[in-house]
PDB file of C-alpha atoms in Angstrom:
ATOM      1  CA  MET A   4     -65.150-140.985-157.172  1.00 75.00           C
ATOM      2  CA  THR A   5     -64.533-142.513-153.564  1.00 80.00           C
ATOM      3  CA  ARG A   6     -63.831-145.501-154.967  1.00 81.00           C
ATOM      4  CA  THR A   7     -61.291-144.128-157.494  1.00 80.00           C
ATOM      5  CA  PHE A   8     -60.143-142.323-154.672  1.00 81.00           C
ATOM      6  CA  LEU A   9     -59.875-145.578-152.378  1.00 82.00           C
ATOM      7  CA  ALA A  10     -58.131-147.420-155.284  1.00 81.00           C
ATOM      8  CA  VAL A  11     -55.291-144.612-155.317  1.00 78.00           C
ATOM      9  CA  LEU A  12     -55.217-144.844-151.630  1.00 82.00           C
ATOM     10  CA  TRP A  13     -54.850-148.460-151.149  1.00 84.00           C
ATOM     11  CA  ARG A  14     -52.307-148.386-154.535  1.00 81.00           C
ATOM     12  CA  ASP A  15     -49.566-146.775-152.446  1.00 81.00           C
ATOM     13  CA  VAL A  16     -50.329-149.189-149.108  1.00 86.00           C
ATOM     14  CA  PHE A  17     -50.082-152.265-151.393  1.00 83.00           C
ATOM     15  CA  THR A  18     -46.610-151.535-152.699  1.00 83.00           C
ATOM     16  CA  THR A  19     -45.972-150.535-148.641  1.00 84.00           C
ATOM     17  CA  THR A  20     -46.961-154.036-147.742  1.00 84.00           C
ATOM     18  CA  ARG A  21     -45.302-156.058-150.009  1.00 84.00           C
ATOM     19  CA  ARG A  22     -42.011-154.639-149.187  1.00 83.00           C
ATOM     20  CA  PRO A  23     -42.717-153.780-145.563  1.00 84.00           C
ATOM     21  CA  THR A  24     -38.731-154.231-144.248  1.00 87.00           C
ATOM     22  CA  PRO A  25     -37.916-150.573-145.370  1.00 86.00           C
ATOM     23  CA  PHE A  26     -41.014-149.086-143.764  1.00 86.00           C
ATOM     24  CA  LEU A  27     -40.562-150.957-139.884  1.00 88.00           C
ATOM     25  CA  VAL A  28     -36.436-149.959-140.140  1.00 88.00           C
ATOM     26  CA  GLN A  29     -37.813-146.425-140.547  1.00 86.00           C
ATOM     27  CA  VAL A  30     -40.648-146.947-138.268  1.00 90.00           C
ATOM     28  CA  ILE A  31     -38.823-148.842-135.248  1.00 90.00           C
ATOM     29  CA  VAL A  32     -35.085-148.135-135.342  1.00 88.00           C
ATOM     30  CA  GLN A  33     -34.684-144.528-134.222  1.00 87.00           C
ATOM     31  CA  PRO A  34     -37.177-143.944-131.815  1.00 87.00           C
ATOM     32  CA  LEU A  35     -36.247-147.541-130.248  1.00 87.00           C
ATOM     33  CA  LEU A  36     -32.547-145.632-130.158  1.00 88.00           C
ATOM     34  CA  LEU A  37     -34.237-143.038-128.392  1.00 87.00           C
ATOM     35  CA  PHE A  38     -35.661-145.409-125.688  1.00 87.00           C
ATOM     36  CA  PHE A  39     -32.650-147.351-124.787  1.00 86.00           C
ATOM     37  CA  VAL A  40     -30.486-144.432-124.095  1.00 87.00           C
ATOM     38  CA  PHE A  41     -31.952-142.021-122.831  1.00 84.00           C
ATOM     39  CA  GLY A  42     -34.615-144.216-120.908  1.00 80.00           C
ATOM     40  CA  LYS A  43     -32.137-146.689-120.432  1.00 80.00           C
ATOM     41  CA  VAL A  44     -28.478-145.997-120.132  1.00 83.00           C
ATOM     42  CA  LEU A  45     -28.888-142.613-118.665  1.00 81.00           C
ATOM     43  CA  GLY A  46     -31.397-144.111-116.198  1.00 76.00           C
ATOM     44  CA  GLU A  47     -29.024-146.153-115.224  1.00 77.00           C
ATOM     45  CA  ALA A  48     -26.166-143.781-115.142  1.00 76.00           C
ATOM     46  CA  GLY A  49     -28.063-141.828-112.814  1.00 72.00           C
ATOM     47  CA  TYR A  50     -28.134-138.668-115.215  1.00 74.00           C
ATOM     48  CA  THR A  51     -32.547-139.206-115.248  1.00 76.00           C
ATOM     49  CA  ARG A  52     -35.266-140.001-112.772  1.00 74.00           C
ATOM     50  CA  GLY A  53     -37.097-143.386-112.586  1.00 69.00           C
ATOM     51  CA  ASP A  54     -40.187-141.873-113.893  1.00 78.00           C
ATOM     52  CA  PHE A  55     -38.401-139.980-116.713  1.00 84.00           C
ATOM     53  CA  GLY A  56     -39.539-142.714-118.444  1.00 84.00           C
ATOM     54  CA  ALA A  57     -42.791-142.163-118.668  1.00 86.00           C
ATOM     55  CA  THR A  58     -41.823-138.652-119.824  1.00 89.00           C
ATOM     56  CA  LEU A  59     -40.353-139.979-122.648  1.00 91.00           C
ATOM     57  CA  LEU A  60     -42.890-142.139-124.247  1.00 93.00           C
ATOM     58  CA  PRO A  61     -45.419-139.796-125.274  1.00 94.00           C
ATOM     59  CA  GLY A  62     -43.133-137.604-126.543  1.00 94.00           C
ATOM     60  CA  VAL A  63     -41.639-140.262-128.758  1.00 95.00           C
ATOM     61  CA  MET A  64     -44.461-141.026-130.171  1.00 96.00           C
ATOM     62  CA  ALA A  65     -45.384-137.650-131.509  1.00 96.00           C
ATOM     63  CA  LEU A  66     -42.262-137.591-133.082  1.00 96.00           C
ATOM     64  CA  ASN A  67     -42.523-141.273-134.853  1.00 95.00           C
ATOM     65  CA  ALA A  68     -46.126-140.209-135.646  1.00 96.00           C
ATOM     66  CA  LEU A  69     -44.832-136.844-137.304  1.00 96.00           C
ATOM     67  CA  LEU A  70     -42.065-137.299-138.844  1.00 95.00           C
ATOM     68  CA  VAL A  71     -43.314-141.080-140.189  1.00 95.00           C
ATOM     69  CA  SER A  72     -46.155-139.186-141.855  1.00 96.00           C
ATOM     70  CA  LEU A  73     -43.728-136.547-142.886  1.00 95.00           C
ATOM     71  CA  GLN A  74     -41.404-138.445-144.708  1.00 92.00           C
ATOM     72  CA  ASN A  75     -43.864-141.513-146.061  1.00 93.00           C
ATOM     73  CA  THR A  76     -45.544-137.888-147.777  1.00 94.00           C
ATOM     74  CA  ALA A  77     -42.924-136.162-148.852  1.00 91.00           C
ATOM     75  CA  MET A  78     -40.273-138.716-150.913  1.00 87.00           C
ATOM     76  CA  PRO A  79     -42.747-140.332-152.827  1.00 85.00           C
ATOM     77  CA  LEU A  80     -43.571-137.076-154.030  1.00 86.00           C
ATOM     78  CA  ILE A  81     -40.365-135.929-154.670  1.00 83.00           C
ATOM     79  CA  MET A  82     -39.534-139.434-157.028  1.00 80.00           C
ATOM     80  CA  ASP A  83     -43.192-139.105-158.262  1.00 75.00           C
ATOM     81  CA  PHE A  84     -42.407-135.297-159.874  1.00 75.00           C
ATOM     82  CA  SER A  85     -38.567-136.242-160.335  1.00 73.00           C
ATOM     83  CA  TRP A  86     -37.847-139.022-161.683  1.00 64.00           C
ATOM     84  CA  SER A  87     -40.092-142.530-161.970  1.00 58.00           C
ATOM     85  CA  GLY A  88     -43.149-140.005-163.234  1.00 59.00           C
ATOM     86  CA  GLU A  89     -45.790-141.926-161.922  1.00 64.00           C
ATOM     87  CA  ILE A  90     -47.530-139.026-160.634  1.00 67.00           C
ATOM     88  CA  GLU A  91     -48.429-139.037-164.407  1.00 65.00           C
ATOM     89  CA  ASP A  92     -50.598-141.981-164.089  1.00 64.00           C
ATOM     90  CA  ARG A  93     -52.116-141.234-160.930  1.00 67.00           C
ATOM     91  CA  LEU A  94     -53.398-137.753-162.608  1.00 65.00           C
ATOM     92  CA  LEU A  95     -54.931-139.995-165.089  1.00 64.00           C
ATOM     93  CA  ALA A  96     -57.189-141.439-162.461  1.00 66.00           C
ATOM     94  CA  PRO A  97     -60.847-140.231-162.815  1.00 71.00           C
ATOM     95  CA  LEU A  98     -60.182-137.931-159.993  1.00 75.00           C
ATOM     96  CA  PRO A  99     -59.919-134.083-159.258  1.00 81.00           C
ATOM     97  CA  GLY A 100     -56.051-133.355-159.373  1.00 77.00           C
ATOM     98  CA  PRO A 101     -56.776-132.079-155.037  1.00 84.00           C
ATOM     99  CA  LEU A 102     -58.115-135.375-154.582  1.00 87.00           C
ATOM    100  CA  VAL A 103     -54.843-137.014-155.475  1.00 86.00           C
ATOM    101  CA  ALA A 104     -52.932-134.864-153.468  1.00 88.00           C
ATOM    102  CA  VAL A 105     -55.301-135.584-150.530  1.00 92.00           C
ATOM    103  CA  ALA A 106     -54.915-139.492-151.317  1.00 91.00           C
ATOM    104  CA  LYS A 107     -50.618-138.912-150.973  1.00 92.00           C
ATOM    105  CA  VAL A 108     -52.022-136.998-147.087  1.00 95.00           C
ATOM    106  CA  ALA A 109     -54.423-139.605-146.583  1.00 95.00           C
ATOM    107  CA  PHE A 110     -51.467-142.687-146.769  1.00 95.00           C
ATOM    108  CA  GLY A 111     -48.593-140.812-144.812  1.00 96.00           C
ATOM    109  CA  THR A 112     -51.784-139.904-142.022  1.00 97.00           C
ATOM    110  CA  LEU A 113     -51.379-143.847-142.050  1.00 96.00           C
ATOM    111  CA  CYS A 114     -48.050-144.304-142.093  1.00 96.00           C
ATOM    112  CA  GLY A 115     -47.722-142.095-139.138  1.00 96.00           C
ATOM    113  CA  LEU A 116     -50.658-143.362-136.968  1.00 96.00           C
ATOM    114  CA  PHE A 117     -48.939-146.818-137.293  1.00 96.00           C
ATOM    115  CA  ALA A 118     -45.614-145.158-136.250  1.00 96.00           C
ATOM    116  CA  GLY A 119     -47.085-143.754-133.179  1.00 95.00           C
ATOM    117  CA  LEU A 120     -49.247-146.741-132.010  1.00 95.00           C
ATOM    118  CA  VAL A 121     -46.577-149.382-132.617  1.00 94.00           C
ATOM    119  CA  MET A 122     -44.291-147.459-130.438  1.00 94.00           C
ATOM    120  CA  ALA A 123     -46.479-147.766-127.531  1.00 93.00           C
ATOM    121  CA  PRO A 124     -45.566-151.652-126.474  1.00 93.00           C
ATOM    122  CA  ILE A 125     -42.508-151.281-127.487  1.00 92.00           C
ATOM    123  CA  GLY A 126     -41.912-148.089-124.855  1.00 90.00           C
ATOM    124  CA  PHE A 127     -44.325-150.318-122.045  1.00 91.00           C
ATOM    125  CA  LEU A 128     -41.659-152.921-122.759  1.00 90.00           C
ATOM    126  CA  VAL A 129     -37.786-150.940-123.065  1.00 88.00           C
ATOM    127  CA  LEU A 130     -39.144-148.896-120.337  1.00 86.00           C
ATOM    128  CA  ASP A 131     -40.572-150.931-117.924  1.00 82.00           C
ATOM    129  CA  THR A 132     -43.496-148.141-117.487  1.00 81.00           C
ATOM    130  CA  ALA A 133     -46.792-149.020-116.636  1.00 78.00           C
ATOM    131  CA  GLY A 134     -49.591-149.334-118.992  1.00 83.00           C
ATOM    132  CA  TRP A 135     -51.970-146.465-119.804  1.00 91.00           C
ATOM    133  CA  PRO A 136     -55.447-147.074-119.013  1.00 90.00           C
ATOM    134  CA  LEU A 137     -58.601-147.869-121.588  1.00 91.00           C
ATOM    135  CA  THR A 138     -60.062-144.555-121.186  1.00 92.00           C
ATOM    136  CA  ALA A 139     -56.561-142.976-122.424  1.00 93.00           C
ATOM    137  CA  TRP A 140     -56.839-144.290-125.508  1.00 95.00           C
ATOM    138  CA  PRO A 141     -59.716-142.566-127.607  1.00 95.00           C
ATOM    139  CA  GLY A 142     -57.592-139.351-126.587  1.00 95.00           C
ATOM    140  CA  VAL A 143     -54.206-141.031-127.736  1.00 96.00           C
ATOM    141  CA  LEU A 144     -55.876-141.917-131.103  1.00 97.00           C
ATOM    142  CA  PHE A 145     -56.950-138.664-131.653  1.00 97.00           C
ATOM    143  CA  ILE A 146     -54.206-137.082-130.867  1.00 97.00           C
ATOM    144  CA  LEU A 147     -51.944-139.041-133.043  1.00 97.00           C
ATOM    145  CA  LEU A 148     -54.383-138.618-135.967  1.00 97.00           C
ATOM    146  CA  LEU A 149     -54.234-135.119-136.152  1.00 97.00           C
ATOM    147  CA  GLY A 150     -50.486-135.087-135.313  1.00 97.00           C
ATOM    148  CA  SER A 151     -49.934-137.407-138.125  1.00 97.00           C
ATOM    149  CA  ALA A 152     -52.241-135.339-140.645  1.00 97.00           C
ATOM    150  CA  THR A 153     -50.403-132.419-139.487  1.00 97.00           C
ATOM    151  CA  GLY A 154     -47.093-134.349-140.559  1.00 96.00           C
ATOM    152  CA  ALA A 155     -48.238-135.816-143.973  1.00 96.00           C
ATOM    153  CA  GLY A 156     -49.373-131.851-144.636  1.00 96.00           C
ATOM    154  CA  ILE A 157     -45.753-131.130-143.846  1.00 95.00           C
ATOM    155  CA  GLY A 158     -44.206-133.101-146.112  1.00 94.00           C
ATOM    156  CA  LEU A 159     -46.927-132.382-149.207  1.00 94.00           C
ATOM    157  CA  MET A 160     -45.987-129.074-148.501  1.00 92.00           C
ATOM    158  CA  LEU A 161     -42.167-129.603-149.014  1.00 91.00           C
ATOM    159  CA  GLY A 162     -42.572-132.676-151.916  1.00 87.00           C
ATOM    160  CA  THR A 163     -44.129-130.135-153.751  1.00 86.00           C
ATOM    161  CA  VAL A 164     -43.277-126.592-153.002  1.00 82.00           C
ATOM    162  CA  VAL A 165     -39.369-127.351-152.412  1.00 78.00           C
ATOM    163  CA  SER A 166     -37.168-128.172-156.103  1.00 74.00           C
ATOM    164  CA  PRO A 167     -35.771-131.891-155.866  1.00 73.00           C
ATOM    165  CA  ASP A 168     -32.181-130.539-155.863  1.00 73.00           C
ATOM    166  CA  ARG A 169     -32.858-128.532-152.231  1.00 78.00           C
ATOM    167  CA  ILE A 170     -34.672-131.183-150.785  1.00 76.00           C
ATOM    168  CA  SER A 171     -32.040-132.772-148.792  1.00 77.00           C
ATOM    169  CA  VAL A 172     -30.864-129.361-147.569  1.00 82.00           C
ATOM    170  CA  THR A 173     -34.667-128.708-146.526  1.00 80.00           C
ATOM    171  CA  PHE A 174     -34.842-131.713-144.927  1.00 80.00           C
ATOM    172  CA  SER A 175     -31.929-131.172-142.909  1.00 81.00           C
ATOM    173  CA  LEU A 176     -33.064-127.437-141.991  1.00 84.00           C
ATOM    174  CA  VAL A 177     -36.699-128.797-140.895  1.00 84.00           C
ATOM    175  CA  LEU A 178     -35.973-132.374-139.377  1.00 85.00           C
ATOM    176  CA  ALA A 179     -33.368-131.242-136.840  1.00 87.00           C
ATOM    177  CA  PRO A 180     -35.012-128.048-135.521  1.00 89.00           C
ATOM    178  CA  LEU A 181     -38.633-130.022-135.046  1.00 89.00           C
ATOM    179  CA  THR A 182     -36.964-133.032-133.666  1.00 89.00           C
ATOM    180  CA  PHE A 183     -35.348-131.251-131.260  1.00 90.00           C
ATOM    181  CA  THR A 184     -37.959-128.118-129.888  1.00 93.00           C
ATOM    182  CA  GLY A 185     -41.084-130.376-130.319  1.00 93.00           C
ATOM    183  CA  SER A 186     -41.046-130.968-125.949  1.00 91.00           C
ATOM    184  CA  VAL A 187     -39.816-135.117-127.270  1.00 92.00           C
ATOM    185  CA  GLN A 188     -37.627-135.689-123.598  1.00 90.00           C
ATOM    186  CA  TYR A 189     -39.138-132.916-121.366  1.00 89.00           C
ATOM    187  CA  PRO A 190     -42.716-131.323-120.658  1.00 91.00           C
ATOM    188  CA  TRP A 191     -43.051-127.682-121.834  1.00 91.00           C
ATOM    189  CA  SER A 192     -43.634-126.360-118.822  1.00 89.00           C
ATOM    190  CA  SER A 193     -39.886-127.872-117.393  1.00 88.00           C
ATOM    191  CA  LEU A 194     -38.812-124.994-119.864  1.00 88.00           C
ATOM    192  CA  GLY A 195     -39.692-121.974-117.470  1.00 85.00           C
ATOM    193  CA  HIS A 196     -36.664-120.963-116.812  1.00 89.00           C
ATOM    194  CA  VAL A 197     -35.538-121.348-120.522  1.00 91.00           C
ATOM    195  CA  ARG A 198     -37.819-118.533-121.632  1.00 92.00           C
ATOM    196  CA  TRP A 199     -36.380-117.909-125.265  1.00 93.00           C
ATOM    197  CA  PHE A 200     -36.367-121.983-125.897  1.00 94.00           C
ATOM    198  CA  GLN A 201     -40.070-122.171-124.687  1.00 94.00           C
ATOM    199  CA  VAL A 202     -40.914-119.658-126.816  1.00 94.00           C
ATOM    200  CA  ILE A 203     -38.839-121.348-129.686  1.00 94.00           C
ATOM    201  CA  SER A 204     -41.306-124.783-128.428  1.00 94.00           C
ATOM    202  CA  THR A 205     -44.336-123.086-128.853  1.00 94.00           C
ATOM    203  CA  VAL A 206     -44.375-122.730-132.608  1.00 94.00           C
ATOM    204  CA  ASN A 207     -42.953-126.296-133.119  1.00 96.00           C
ATOM    205  CA  PRO A 208     -46.470-128.509-134.073  1.00 96.00           C
ATOM    206  CA  LEU A 209     -44.735-131.235-132.709  1.00 97.00           C
ATOM    207  CA  THR A 210     -45.223-129.756-129.321  1.00 96.00           C
ATOM    208  CA  TYR A 211     -48.436-130.447-129.380  1.00 97.00           C
ATOM    209  CA  VAL A 212     -48.636-133.750-130.420  1.00 97.00           C
ATOM    210  CA  SER A 213     -46.038-134.963-127.517  1.00 96.00           C
ATOM    211  CA  GLU A 214     -48.127-132.356-125.255  1.00 96.00           C
ATOM    212  CA  GLY A 215     -51.532-133.203-126.101  1.00 96.00           C
ATOM    213  CA  LEU A 216     -50.499-137.236-125.515  1.00 96.00           C
ATOM    214  CA  ARG A 217     -49.111-136.130-122.255  1.00 94.00           C
ATOM    215  CA  ALA A 218     -52.522-134.664-121.190  1.00 93.00           C
ATOM    216  CA  VAL A 219     -54.501-137.549-121.906  1.00 94.00           C
ATOM    217  CA  THR A 220     -51.849-140.446-120.488  1.00 92.00           C
ATOM    218  CA  LEU A 221     -50.029-138.561-117.781  1.00 87.00           C
ATOM    219  CA  PRO A 222     -52.791-135.913-116.583  1.00 82.00           C
ATOM    220  CA  GLY A 223     -51.465-133.266-114.607  1.00 76.00           C
ATOM    221  CA  LEU A 224     -48.156-132.721-116.287  1.00 74.00           C
ATOM    222  CA  SER A 225     -49.274-131.521-119.313  1.00 72.00           C
ATOM    223  CA  SER A 226     -49.468-127.306-118.739  1.00 78.00           C
ATOM    224  CA  ILE A 227     -50.962-126.564-122.198  1.00 89.00           C
ATOM    225  CA  PRO A 228     -54.877-127.481-122.381  1.00 92.00           C
ATOM    226  CA  LEU A 229     -55.932-130.078-124.715  1.00 93.00           C
ATOM    227  CA  TRP A 230     -57.919-128.226-126.231  1.00 94.00           C
ATOM    228  CA  THR A 231     -55.209-125.966-127.126  1.00 95.00           C
ATOM    229  CA  ASP A 232     -52.827-128.796-128.433  1.00 96.00           C
ATOM    230  CA  THR A 233     -56.508-129.796-130.488  1.00 96.00           C
ATOM    231  CA  LEU A 234     -57.027-126.149-132.246  1.00 97.00           C
ATOM    232  CA  VAL A 235     -53.479-125.550-133.548  1.00 97.00           C
ATOM    233  CA  LEU A 236     -52.439-129.027-134.591  1.00 97.00           C
ATOM    234  CA  LEU A 237     -55.924-128.634-136.572  1.00 97.00           C
ATOM    235  CA  PHE A 238     -54.672-124.974-137.789  1.00 97.00           C
ATOM    236  CA  ALA A 239     -51.675-126.054-138.847  1.00 96.00           C
ATOM    237  CA  ALA A 240     -52.684-128.993-140.951  1.00 96.00           C
ATOM    238  CA  VAL A 241     -55.580-127.541-142.968  1.00 96.00           C
ATOM    239  CA  VAL A 242     -52.949-124.626-143.649  1.00 96.00           C
ATOM    240  CA  ALA A 243     -50.104-126.895-144.760  1.00 95.00           C
ATOM    241  CA  VAL A 244     -52.433-129.094-146.586  1.00 95.00           C
ATOM    242  CA  ALA A 245     -53.715-126.357-148.397  1.00 95.00           C
ATOM    243  CA  ILE A 246     -50.410-124.836-149.163  1.00 94.00           C
ATOM    244  CA  GLY A 247     -49.303-128.139-150.491  1.00 93.00           C
ATOM    245  CA  ILE A 248     -52.233-128.967-152.566  1.00 93.00           C
ATOM    246  CA  ARG A 249     -51.406-125.622-154.085  1.00 91.00           C
ATOM    247  CA  GLY A 250     -47.733-126.555-154.482  1.00 88.00           C
ATOM    248  CA  PHE A 251     -49.473-130.173-156.003  1.00 87.00           C
ATOM    249  CA  MET A 252     -51.685-128.627-158.928  1.00 86.00           C
ATOM    250  CA  SER A 253     -49.148-126.139-159.978  1.00 84.00           C
ATOM    251  CA  ARG A 254     -46.534-128.989-160.087  1.00 77.00           C
ATOM    252  CA  ALA A 255     -48.946-131.093-162.322  1.00 73.00           C
ATOM    253  CA  LEU A 256     -50.057-128.688-164.231  1.00 72.00           C
ATOM    254  CA  GLY A 257     -46.461-126.864-164.918  1.00 64.00           C
TER     255      GLY A 257
END
């Protein structure tokens, strides 16, 4: 069963590596623009302080990890269940249906982890910020892994629960709020004077990825304890994957 699971997972990985350009464009272009506009342009225009780049980098890494994992789980599922019919081939594999869904989540998680990590050297270069100590990297990998798994779980849920003809509207209603309430461009603690928006940010899982990365790379800046970030992301990932697997099996058997 393990070999079959890995074979199903490898099929998605191999397909992506055969056509890397669309994936790399998805991973690099938007966060690179965020670095350039928020970190460079606004800084030189005097609208941000000198240490803003160090605050922005963990947020953009978190955003990229969660959104890329979400999109690379949801969109293939929508295509598989609607017009390509490829999901039928996967369901014929000697593998329980729920594990086929888990393989989709695992692929999305790998995509998100890569998307988050690749932003680190780009951010160091564009934002002209100092690199992080080696002791911070295990925590960075751990939080990015949890954030990517959460994004992939949400993608599984959206890709199976939402009908294909409504997915564009759903993405518009989900992605924008996730992006702008996830403490990407600012620490969560800085919202103390905008309490209502701070409360809204509290229910966004992206906030805990952003703040978790700040907790391990910029000690003292994040006011949310790392253990809280970890527990919230674990809970969000488990709930999203459980709902997604249920929706997957309903679509697969329906």
